[in-house]
Short mmCIF file of C-alpha atoms and ligand atoms in Angstrom, two decimals:
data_model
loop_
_atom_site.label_atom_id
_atom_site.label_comp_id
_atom_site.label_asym_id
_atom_site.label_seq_id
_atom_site.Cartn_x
_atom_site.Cartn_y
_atom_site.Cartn_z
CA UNK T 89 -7.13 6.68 18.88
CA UNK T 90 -8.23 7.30 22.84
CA UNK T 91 -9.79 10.98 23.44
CA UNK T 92 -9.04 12.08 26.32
CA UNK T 93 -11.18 14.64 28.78
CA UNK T 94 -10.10 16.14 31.75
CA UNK T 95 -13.32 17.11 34.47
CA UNK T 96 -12.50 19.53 37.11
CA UNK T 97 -15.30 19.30 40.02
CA UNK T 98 -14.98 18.39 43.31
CA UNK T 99 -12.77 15.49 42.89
CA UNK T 100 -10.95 15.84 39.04
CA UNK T 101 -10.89 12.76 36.63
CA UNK T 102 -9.76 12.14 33.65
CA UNK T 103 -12.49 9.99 31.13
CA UNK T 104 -11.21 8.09 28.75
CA UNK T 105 -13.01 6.91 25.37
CA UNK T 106 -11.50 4.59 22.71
CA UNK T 107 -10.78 0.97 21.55
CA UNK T 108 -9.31 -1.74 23.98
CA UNK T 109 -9.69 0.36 27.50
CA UNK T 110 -11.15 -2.55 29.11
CA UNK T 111 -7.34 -4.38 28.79
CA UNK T 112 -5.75 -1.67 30.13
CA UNK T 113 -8.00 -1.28 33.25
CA UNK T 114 -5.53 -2.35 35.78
CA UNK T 115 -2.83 -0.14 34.63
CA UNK T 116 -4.73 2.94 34.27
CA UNK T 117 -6.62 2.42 37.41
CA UNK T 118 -3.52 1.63 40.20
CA UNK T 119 -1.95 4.82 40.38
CA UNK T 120 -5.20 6.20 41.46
CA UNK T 121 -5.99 3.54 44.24
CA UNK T 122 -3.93 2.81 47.52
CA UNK T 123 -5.50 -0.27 48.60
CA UNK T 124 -4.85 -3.71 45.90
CA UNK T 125 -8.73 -4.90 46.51
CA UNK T 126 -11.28 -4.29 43.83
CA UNK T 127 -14.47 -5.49 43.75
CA UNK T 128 -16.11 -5.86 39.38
CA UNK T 129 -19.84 -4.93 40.14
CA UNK T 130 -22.11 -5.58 36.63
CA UNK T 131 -25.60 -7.05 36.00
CA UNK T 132 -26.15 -10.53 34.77
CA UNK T 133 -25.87 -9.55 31.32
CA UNK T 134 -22.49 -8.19 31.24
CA UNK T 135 -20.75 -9.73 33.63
CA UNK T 136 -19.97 -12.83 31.77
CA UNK T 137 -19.50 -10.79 28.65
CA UNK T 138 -17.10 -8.84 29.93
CA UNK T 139 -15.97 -9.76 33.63
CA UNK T 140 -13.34 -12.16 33.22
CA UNK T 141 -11.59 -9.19 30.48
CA UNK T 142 -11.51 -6.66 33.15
CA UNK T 143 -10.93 -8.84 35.63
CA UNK T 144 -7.56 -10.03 33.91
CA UNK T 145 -6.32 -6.68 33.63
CA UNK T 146 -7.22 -6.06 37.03
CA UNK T 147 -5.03 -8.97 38.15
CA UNK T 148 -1.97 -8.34 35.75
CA UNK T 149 -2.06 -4.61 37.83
CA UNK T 150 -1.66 -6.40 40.96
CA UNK T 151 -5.35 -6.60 42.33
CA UNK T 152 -7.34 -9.25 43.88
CA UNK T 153 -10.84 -9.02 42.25
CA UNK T 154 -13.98 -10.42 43.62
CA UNK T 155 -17.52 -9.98 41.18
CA UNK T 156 -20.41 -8.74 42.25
CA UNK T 157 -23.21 -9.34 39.93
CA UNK T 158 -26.92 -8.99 40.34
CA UNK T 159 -29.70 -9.03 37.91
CA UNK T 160 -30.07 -6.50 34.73
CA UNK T 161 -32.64 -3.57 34.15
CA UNK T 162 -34.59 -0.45 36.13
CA UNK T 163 -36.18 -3.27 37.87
CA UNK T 164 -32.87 -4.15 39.81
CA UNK T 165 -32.23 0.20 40.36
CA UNK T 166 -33.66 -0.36 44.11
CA UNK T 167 -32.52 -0.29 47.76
CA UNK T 168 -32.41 -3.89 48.02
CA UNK T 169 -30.47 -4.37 45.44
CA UNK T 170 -27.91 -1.17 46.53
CA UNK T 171 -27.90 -3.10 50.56
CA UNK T 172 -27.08 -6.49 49.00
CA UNK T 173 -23.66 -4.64 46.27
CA UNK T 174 -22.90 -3.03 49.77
CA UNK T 175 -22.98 -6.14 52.05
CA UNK T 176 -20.97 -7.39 49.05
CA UNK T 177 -18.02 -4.74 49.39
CA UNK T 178 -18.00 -5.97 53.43
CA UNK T 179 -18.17 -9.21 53.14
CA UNK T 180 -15.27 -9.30 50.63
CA UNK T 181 -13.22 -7.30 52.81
CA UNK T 182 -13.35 -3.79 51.03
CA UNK T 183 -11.24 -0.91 52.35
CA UNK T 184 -11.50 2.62 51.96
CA UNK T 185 -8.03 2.33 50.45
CA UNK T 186 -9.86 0.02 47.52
CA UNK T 187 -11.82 0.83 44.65
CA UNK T 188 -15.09 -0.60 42.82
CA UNK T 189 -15.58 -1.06 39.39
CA UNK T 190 -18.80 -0.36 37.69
CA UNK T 191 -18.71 -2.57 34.43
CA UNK T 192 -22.23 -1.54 32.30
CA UNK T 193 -24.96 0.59 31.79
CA UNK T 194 -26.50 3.56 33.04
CA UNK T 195 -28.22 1.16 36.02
CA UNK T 196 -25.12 -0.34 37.28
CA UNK T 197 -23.46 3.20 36.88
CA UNK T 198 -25.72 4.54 39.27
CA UNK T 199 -26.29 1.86 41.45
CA UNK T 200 -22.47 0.49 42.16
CA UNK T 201 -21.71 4.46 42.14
CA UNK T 202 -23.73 4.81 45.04
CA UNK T 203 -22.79 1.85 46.66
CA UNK T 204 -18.97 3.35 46.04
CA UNK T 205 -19.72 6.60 47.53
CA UNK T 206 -21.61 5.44 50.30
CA UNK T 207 -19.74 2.08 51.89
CA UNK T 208 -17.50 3.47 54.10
CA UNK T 209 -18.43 7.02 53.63
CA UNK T 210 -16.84 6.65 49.97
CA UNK T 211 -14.78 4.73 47.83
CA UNK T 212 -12.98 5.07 44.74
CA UNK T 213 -15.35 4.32 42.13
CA UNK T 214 -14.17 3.98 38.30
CA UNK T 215 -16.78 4.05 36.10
CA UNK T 216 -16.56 1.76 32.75
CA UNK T 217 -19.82 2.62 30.36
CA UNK T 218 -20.63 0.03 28.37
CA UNK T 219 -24.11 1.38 26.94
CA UNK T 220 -24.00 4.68 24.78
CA UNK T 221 -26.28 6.58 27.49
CA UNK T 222 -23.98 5.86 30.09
CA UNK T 223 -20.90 7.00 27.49
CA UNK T 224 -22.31 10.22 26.93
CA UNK T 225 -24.32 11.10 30.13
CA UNK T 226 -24.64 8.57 33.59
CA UNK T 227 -20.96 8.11 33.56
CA UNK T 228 -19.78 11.58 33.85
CA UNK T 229 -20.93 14.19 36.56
CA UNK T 230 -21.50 12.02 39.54
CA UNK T 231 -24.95 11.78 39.69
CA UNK T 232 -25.59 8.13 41.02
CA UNK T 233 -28.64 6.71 42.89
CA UNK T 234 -31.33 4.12 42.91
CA UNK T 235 -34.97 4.46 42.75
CA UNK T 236 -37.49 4.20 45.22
CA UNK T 237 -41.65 3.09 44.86
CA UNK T 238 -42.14 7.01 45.00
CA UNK T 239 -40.18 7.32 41.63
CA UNK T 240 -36.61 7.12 39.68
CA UNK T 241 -33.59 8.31 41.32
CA UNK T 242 -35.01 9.59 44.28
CA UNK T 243 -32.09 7.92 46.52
CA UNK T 244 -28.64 9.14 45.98
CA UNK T 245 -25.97 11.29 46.63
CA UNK T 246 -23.89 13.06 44.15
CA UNK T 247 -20.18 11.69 44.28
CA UNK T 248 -17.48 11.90 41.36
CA UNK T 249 -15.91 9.26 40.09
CA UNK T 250 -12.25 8.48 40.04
CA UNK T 251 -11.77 7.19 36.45
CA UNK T 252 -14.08 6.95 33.50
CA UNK T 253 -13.13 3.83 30.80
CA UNK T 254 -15.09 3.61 28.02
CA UNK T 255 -13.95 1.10 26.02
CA UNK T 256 -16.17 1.97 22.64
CA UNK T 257 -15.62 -1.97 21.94
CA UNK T 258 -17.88 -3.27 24.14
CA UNK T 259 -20.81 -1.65 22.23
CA UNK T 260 -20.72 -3.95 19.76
CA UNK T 261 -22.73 -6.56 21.95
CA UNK T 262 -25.85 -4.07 23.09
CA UNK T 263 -29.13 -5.16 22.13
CA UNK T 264 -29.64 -3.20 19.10
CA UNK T 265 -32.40 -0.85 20.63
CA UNK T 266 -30.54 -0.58 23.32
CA UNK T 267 -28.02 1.43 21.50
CA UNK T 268 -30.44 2.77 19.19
CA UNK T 269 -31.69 4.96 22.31
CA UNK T 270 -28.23 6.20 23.40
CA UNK T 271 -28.33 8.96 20.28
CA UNK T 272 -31.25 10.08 21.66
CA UNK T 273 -29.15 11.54 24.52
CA UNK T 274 -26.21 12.65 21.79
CA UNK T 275 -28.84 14.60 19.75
CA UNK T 276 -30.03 16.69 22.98
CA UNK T 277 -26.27 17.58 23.57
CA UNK T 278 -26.48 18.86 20.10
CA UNK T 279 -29.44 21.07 21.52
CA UNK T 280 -27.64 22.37 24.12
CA UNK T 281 -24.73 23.61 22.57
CA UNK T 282 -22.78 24.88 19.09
CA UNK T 283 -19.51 23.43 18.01
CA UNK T 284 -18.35 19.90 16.45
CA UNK T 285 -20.75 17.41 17.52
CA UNK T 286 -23.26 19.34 15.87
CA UNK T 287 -21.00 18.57 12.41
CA UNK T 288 -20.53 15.23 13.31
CA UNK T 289 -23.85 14.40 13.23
CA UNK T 290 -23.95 15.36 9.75
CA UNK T 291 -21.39 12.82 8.62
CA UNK T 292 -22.16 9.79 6.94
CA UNK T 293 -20.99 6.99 9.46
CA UNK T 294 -19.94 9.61 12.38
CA UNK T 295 -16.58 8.30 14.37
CA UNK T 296 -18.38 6.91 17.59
CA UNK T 297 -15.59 7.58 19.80
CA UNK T 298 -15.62 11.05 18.41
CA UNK T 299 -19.14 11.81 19.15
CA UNK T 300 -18.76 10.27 22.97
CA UNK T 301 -15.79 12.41 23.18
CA UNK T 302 -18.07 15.80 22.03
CA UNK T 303 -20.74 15.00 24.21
CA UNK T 304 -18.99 14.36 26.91
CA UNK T 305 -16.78 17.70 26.69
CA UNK T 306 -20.25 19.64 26.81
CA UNK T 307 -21.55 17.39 29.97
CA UNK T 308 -17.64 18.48 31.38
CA UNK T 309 -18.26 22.17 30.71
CA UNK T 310 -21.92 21.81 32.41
CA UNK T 311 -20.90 19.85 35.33
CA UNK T 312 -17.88 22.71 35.82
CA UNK T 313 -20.01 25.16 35.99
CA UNK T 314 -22.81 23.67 38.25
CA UNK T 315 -21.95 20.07 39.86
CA UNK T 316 -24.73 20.31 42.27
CA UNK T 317 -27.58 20.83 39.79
CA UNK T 318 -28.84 23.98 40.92
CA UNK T 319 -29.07 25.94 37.63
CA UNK T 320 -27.43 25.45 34.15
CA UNK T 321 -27.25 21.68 34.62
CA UNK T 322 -30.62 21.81 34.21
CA UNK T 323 -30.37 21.92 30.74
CA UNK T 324 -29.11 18.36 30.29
CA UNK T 325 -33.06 17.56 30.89
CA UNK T 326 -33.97 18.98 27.40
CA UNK T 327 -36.71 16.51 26.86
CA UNK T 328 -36.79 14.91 30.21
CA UNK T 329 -39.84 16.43 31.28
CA UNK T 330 -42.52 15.11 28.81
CA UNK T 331 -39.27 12.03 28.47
CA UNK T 332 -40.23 10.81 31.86
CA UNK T 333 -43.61 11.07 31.78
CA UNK T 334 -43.55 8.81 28.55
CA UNK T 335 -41.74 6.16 30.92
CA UNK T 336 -43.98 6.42 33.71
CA UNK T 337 -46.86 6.08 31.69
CA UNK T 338 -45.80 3.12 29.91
CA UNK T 339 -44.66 1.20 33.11
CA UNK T 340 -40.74 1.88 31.67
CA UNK T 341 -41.54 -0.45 28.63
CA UNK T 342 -40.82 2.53 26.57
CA UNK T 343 -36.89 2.96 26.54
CA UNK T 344 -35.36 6.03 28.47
CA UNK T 345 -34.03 7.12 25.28
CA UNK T 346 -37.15 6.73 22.73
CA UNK T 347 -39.01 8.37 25.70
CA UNK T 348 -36.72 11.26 25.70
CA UNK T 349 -36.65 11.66 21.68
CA UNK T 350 -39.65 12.03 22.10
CA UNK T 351 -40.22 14.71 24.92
CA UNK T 352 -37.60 16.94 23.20
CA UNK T 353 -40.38 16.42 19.69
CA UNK T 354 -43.52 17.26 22.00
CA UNK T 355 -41.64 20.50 23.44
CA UNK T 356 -40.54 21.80 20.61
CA UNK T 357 -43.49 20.96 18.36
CA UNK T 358 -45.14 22.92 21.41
CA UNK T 359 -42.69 26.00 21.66
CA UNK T 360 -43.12 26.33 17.66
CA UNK T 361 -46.90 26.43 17.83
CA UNK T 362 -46.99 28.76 20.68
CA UNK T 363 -43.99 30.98 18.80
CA UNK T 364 -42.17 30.40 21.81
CA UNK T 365 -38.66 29.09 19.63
CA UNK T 366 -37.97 29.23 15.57
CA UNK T 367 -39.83 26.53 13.24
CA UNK T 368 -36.33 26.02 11.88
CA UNK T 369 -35.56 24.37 15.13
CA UNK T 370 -37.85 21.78 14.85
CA UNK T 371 -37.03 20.87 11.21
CA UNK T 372 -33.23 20.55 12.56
CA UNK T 373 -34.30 17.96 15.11
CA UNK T 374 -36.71 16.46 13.07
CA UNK T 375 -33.74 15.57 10.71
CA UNK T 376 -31.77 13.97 13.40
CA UNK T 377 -34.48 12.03 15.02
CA UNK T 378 -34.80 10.15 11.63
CA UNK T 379 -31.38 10.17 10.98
CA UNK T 380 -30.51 8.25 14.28
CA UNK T 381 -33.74 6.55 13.86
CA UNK T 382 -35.72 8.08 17.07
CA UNK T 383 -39.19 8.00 17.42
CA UNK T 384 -41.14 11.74 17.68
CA UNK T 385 -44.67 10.58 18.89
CA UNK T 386 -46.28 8.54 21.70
CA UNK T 387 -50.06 7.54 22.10
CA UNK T 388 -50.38 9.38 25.29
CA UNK T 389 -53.16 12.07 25.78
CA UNK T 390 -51.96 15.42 26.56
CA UNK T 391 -53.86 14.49 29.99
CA UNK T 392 -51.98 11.23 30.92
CA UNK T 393 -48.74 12.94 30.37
CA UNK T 394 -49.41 16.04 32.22
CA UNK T 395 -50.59 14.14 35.12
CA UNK T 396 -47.33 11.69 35.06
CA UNK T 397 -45.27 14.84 34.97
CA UNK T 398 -46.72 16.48 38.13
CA UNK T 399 -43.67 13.89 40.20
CA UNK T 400 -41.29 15.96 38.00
CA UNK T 401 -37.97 16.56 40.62
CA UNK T 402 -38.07 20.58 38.53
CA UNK T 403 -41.70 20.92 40.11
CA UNK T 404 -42.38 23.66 43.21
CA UNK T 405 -45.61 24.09 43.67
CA UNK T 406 -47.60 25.18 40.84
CA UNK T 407 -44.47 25.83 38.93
CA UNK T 408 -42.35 23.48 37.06
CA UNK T 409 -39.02 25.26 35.66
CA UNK T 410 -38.86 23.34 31.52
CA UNK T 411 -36.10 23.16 28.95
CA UNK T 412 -37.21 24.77 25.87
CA UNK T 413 -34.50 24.90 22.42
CA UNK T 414 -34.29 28.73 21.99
CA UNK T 415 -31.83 28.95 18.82
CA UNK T 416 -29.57 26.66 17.10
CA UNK T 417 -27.34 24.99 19.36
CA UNK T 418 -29.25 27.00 22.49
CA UNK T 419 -31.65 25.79 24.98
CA UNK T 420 -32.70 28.27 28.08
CA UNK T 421 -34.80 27.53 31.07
CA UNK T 422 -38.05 29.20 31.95
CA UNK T 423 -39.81 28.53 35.30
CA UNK T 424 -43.97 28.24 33.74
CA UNK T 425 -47.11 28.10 35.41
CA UNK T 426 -47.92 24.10 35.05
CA UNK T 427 -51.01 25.45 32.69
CA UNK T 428 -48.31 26.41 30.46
CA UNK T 429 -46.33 22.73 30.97
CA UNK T 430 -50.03 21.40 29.78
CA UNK T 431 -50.55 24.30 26.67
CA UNK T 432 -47.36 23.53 25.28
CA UNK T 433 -48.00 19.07 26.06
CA UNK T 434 -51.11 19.36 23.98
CA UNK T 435 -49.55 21.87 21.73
CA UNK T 436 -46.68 19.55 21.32
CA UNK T 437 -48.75 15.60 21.04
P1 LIG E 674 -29.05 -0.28 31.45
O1 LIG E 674 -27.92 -0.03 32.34
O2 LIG E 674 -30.25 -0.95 32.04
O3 LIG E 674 -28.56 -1.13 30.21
C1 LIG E 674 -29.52 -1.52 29.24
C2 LIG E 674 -29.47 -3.02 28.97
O4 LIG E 674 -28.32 -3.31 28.20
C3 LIG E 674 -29.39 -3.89 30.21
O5 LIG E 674 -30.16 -5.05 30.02
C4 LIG E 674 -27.92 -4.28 30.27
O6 LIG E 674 -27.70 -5.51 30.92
C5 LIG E 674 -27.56 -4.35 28.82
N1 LIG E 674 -26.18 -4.06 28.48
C6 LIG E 674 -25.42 -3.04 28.92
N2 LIG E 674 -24.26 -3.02 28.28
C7 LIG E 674 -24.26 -4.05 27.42
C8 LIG E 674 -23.34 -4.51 26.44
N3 LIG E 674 -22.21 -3.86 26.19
N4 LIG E 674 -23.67 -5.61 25.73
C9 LIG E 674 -24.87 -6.24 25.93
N5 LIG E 674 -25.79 -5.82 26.82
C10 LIG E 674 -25.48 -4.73 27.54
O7 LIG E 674 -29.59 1.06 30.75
P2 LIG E 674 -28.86 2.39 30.23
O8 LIG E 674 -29.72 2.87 29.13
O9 LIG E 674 -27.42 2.21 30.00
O10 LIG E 674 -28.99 3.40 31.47
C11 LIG E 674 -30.24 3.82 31.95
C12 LIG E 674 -30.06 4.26 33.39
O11 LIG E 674 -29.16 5.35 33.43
C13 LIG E 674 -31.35 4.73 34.03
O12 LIG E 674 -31.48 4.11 35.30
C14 LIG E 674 -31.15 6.23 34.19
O13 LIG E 674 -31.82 6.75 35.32
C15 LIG E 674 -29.66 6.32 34.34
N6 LIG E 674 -29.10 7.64 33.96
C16 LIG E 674 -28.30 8.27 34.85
C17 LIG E 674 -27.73 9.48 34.52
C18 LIG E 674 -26.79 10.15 35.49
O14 LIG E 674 -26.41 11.30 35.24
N7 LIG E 674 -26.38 9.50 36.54
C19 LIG E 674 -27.97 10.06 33.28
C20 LIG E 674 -28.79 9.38 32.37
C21 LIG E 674 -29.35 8.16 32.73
N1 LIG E 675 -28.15 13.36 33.23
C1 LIG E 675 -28.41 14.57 33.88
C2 LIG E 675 -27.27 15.11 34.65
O1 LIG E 675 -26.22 14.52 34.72
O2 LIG E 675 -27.42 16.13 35.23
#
C-alpha cells in the first residue's frame, strides 16, 4: 500500500511513502518537470546501492541522468561540498526547466536541496529519503542547508520540494544504528501531538510505512501553519536543545537521533522535578525510549551541556525560548531565563 500526503505551503507537493517508489521515479516525477535533464545527487554510500535503480526509472521516463556523488556523513554537510554538487548541475548542463534528485539521508537532503534551490535561483528538487530521519522529518518542510565552522545548518534557505519518494524498501540496507536513531525523531512526533501514531507505537511490529505516513501528516499540519519557523514549528525541536548540545559535545560521534532521545529524557526528567509537566509524562516516554531502544542518559556535566547550548539558533540574549511536554500528546514553548535552561539541565542529567 502507498500513503499518500498532500503539503500545502508555498509550493504544494504531494509525499509519497510505500514499497517500490524508487521504480516508479521517472513516471511520478515527469509531469512535474519541463526540462528532460536530471541530475541523481547521493553520497558514496548510496549511490551504488541505489543509483543505477533510480536512474533506470529515470531513463524509461524519458530523462538523461548524470550522478553526482560525493562522500557520506556531517563531515561532507559543508560549503565546499554544496560549490562542488553546484558546479556539478553547470557543468552537466542543468536548466531551470530540470530537476535534481536527492537519493539518501538527511545530509544529502539538505545539501542537494540547497544546491536545488539555489543553482539558478531554484530548481525542482524531489526529495527521495532513504534514512528514517529524513522519512519522517529532513524530507518534508523545506528546510535544507549545510553547515558552517560556526555550527550545523547555519547556511541555507528554506525552499519546498517538488516531490517526496520514500521508497520504505531502501531501509532495509541502513546501518542498523543508523535506523535505530530515526524513532528517536518518530517518538518526539508522538510528543507533539494526539491521534494514531501515538497507537501505533503501541503495536507489536508497527507498519513502518504507517508510522512515516503519521509523522509526516503532523510535520504537514506544522509546516501549514508556520513554514518559516517563526512560532509553532518550533515544537519539532522537542529535545533539540539539550539534543544538540549532546552532539557538539561529543564531536557528532553521538548520533543526531540518540542525542535527541536523549535531550527530550533530560527535559522532561527536568520539567518533572521542577513540577513544571506531569510525572506520567515521563513514564510514557520512558516506555518508548526502551521500546525503540533509545538511550535516556549521556556522561555530560550539567556544565558542558549548558555551555554547548549557549550556540542554540532559539537563543536571544539571555533568553533561550525551550520545548517542554506539557500533557499527553502536548508540548508548549516557554521563552526562560538561560538560568532556568541550566536548573532544569542539571535537574534533568
Ligand atoms: P545521513 O544522511 O548522514 O545518513 C546516515 C548514514 O547512512 C550515512 O552514512 C549514509 O550514507 C547512510 N545511508 C543513508 N541511507 C542509507 C541506506 N538506505 N542504506 C545504507 N546506508 C544508508 O544522516 P541522517 O540521519 O539521515 O540525517 C541527518 C541530517 O539530517 C543532519 O545533517 C541533520 O541536520 C539533517 N536534518 C534536517 C532536517 C530538516 O528539516 N531539513 C531535519 C532533521 C535532520
Ligand atoms: N526538523 C525541524 C523542522 O523541520 O523544522
Amino acid at each position: 500500500m502507498i500513503h499518500t500526503v498532500e503539503v500545502h505551503a508555498s509550493r504544494d507537493y504531494t509525499v509519497m511513502i510505500g514499497a517500490e517508489l524508487l521504480e516508479r521515479a521517472g513516471a511520478l516525477a515527469a509531469p512535474l518537470v519541463r526540462g528532460r535533464r536530471a541530475v541523481i545527487c547521493a553520497g558514496e554510500h548510496v549511490m551504488p546501492l541505489y543509483g543505477a535503480r533510480l536512474r533506470q526509472s529515470l531513463e524509461a521516463a524519458g530523462f538523461t541522468v548524470d550522478c553526482c556523488t560525493y562522500p557520506a556523513g556531517e563531515s561532507a554537510k559543508t560549503p565546499e561540498t554544496l560549490l562542488k554538487i553546484v558546479d556539478f548541475f553547470a557543468q552537466h548542463g542543468l536548466t531551470r526547466a530540470d530537476a535534481v534528485f536527492a537519493l539518501g539521508g538527511g545530509v544529502t537532503g539538505d545539501m542537494a536541496g540547497l544546491a536545488a534551490a539555489l543553482y539558478q535561483r531554484g530548481i525542482a528538487c524531489v526529495q527521495l529519503p532513504t534514512t528514517l530521519l529524513a522519512a519522517v522529518d529532513s524530507s518534508v518542510g523545506g528546510k535544507t542547508a549545510v553547515n558552517l565552522p560556526q555550527g550545523k545548518n547555519q547556511l541555507g534557505v528554506f525552499s519546498q520540494p517538488a516531490l517526496v519518494l520514500c521508497d520504505t524498501d531502501t531501509f532495509r540496507t541502513l546501518p542498523p544504528d543508523v535506523y535505530t536513531e530515526g524513532w528517536a525523531e518518530v517518538v518526539k512526533y508522538a510528543f507533539l501531538r494526539r491521534g494514531p501514531l501515538q497507537d501505533l507505537l503501541l503495536e507489536n511490529e508497527p507498519d513502518l510505512a504507517s508510522v512515516i505516513a503519521a509523522c509526516v501528516r503532523i510535520k504537514r499540519d506544522i509546516v501549514a501553519a508556520d513554514e518559516f519557523d517563526t512560532g509553532e514549528r518550533q515544537l519539532l525541536n522537542f529535545g533539540h536543545t539539550v539534543g544538540h548540545a549532546i552532539e557538539t559535545c561529543s564531536g557528532y560521534r553521538i548520533y543526531h537521533g540518540f542525542a535527541v532521545a536523549i535531550g527530550m529524557a533530560v527535559i522532561t526528567r527536568g520539567c518533572v522535578s521542577l513540577d513544571l509537566c506531569p510525572p506520567e509524562l515521563l513514564a510514557r516516554l520512558e516506555m518508548y525510549l526502551n521500546r525503540y531502544h533509545l538511550p535516556q542518559h549521556c556522561t555530560y556535566s550539567a556544565d558542558e551541556l549548558f555551555a554547548a547550548a549557549m550556540a542554540d539558533k532559539k537563543r536571544a540574549g539571555e533568553r533561550i525560548t525551550l520545548v517542554l511536554p506539557a500533557d499527553t500528546g502536548v508540548c508548549r514553548l516557554e521563552t526562560v531565563e538561560l538560568v532556568r535552561l541550566k536548573e532544569i539541565i542539571e535537574r534533568g542529567l
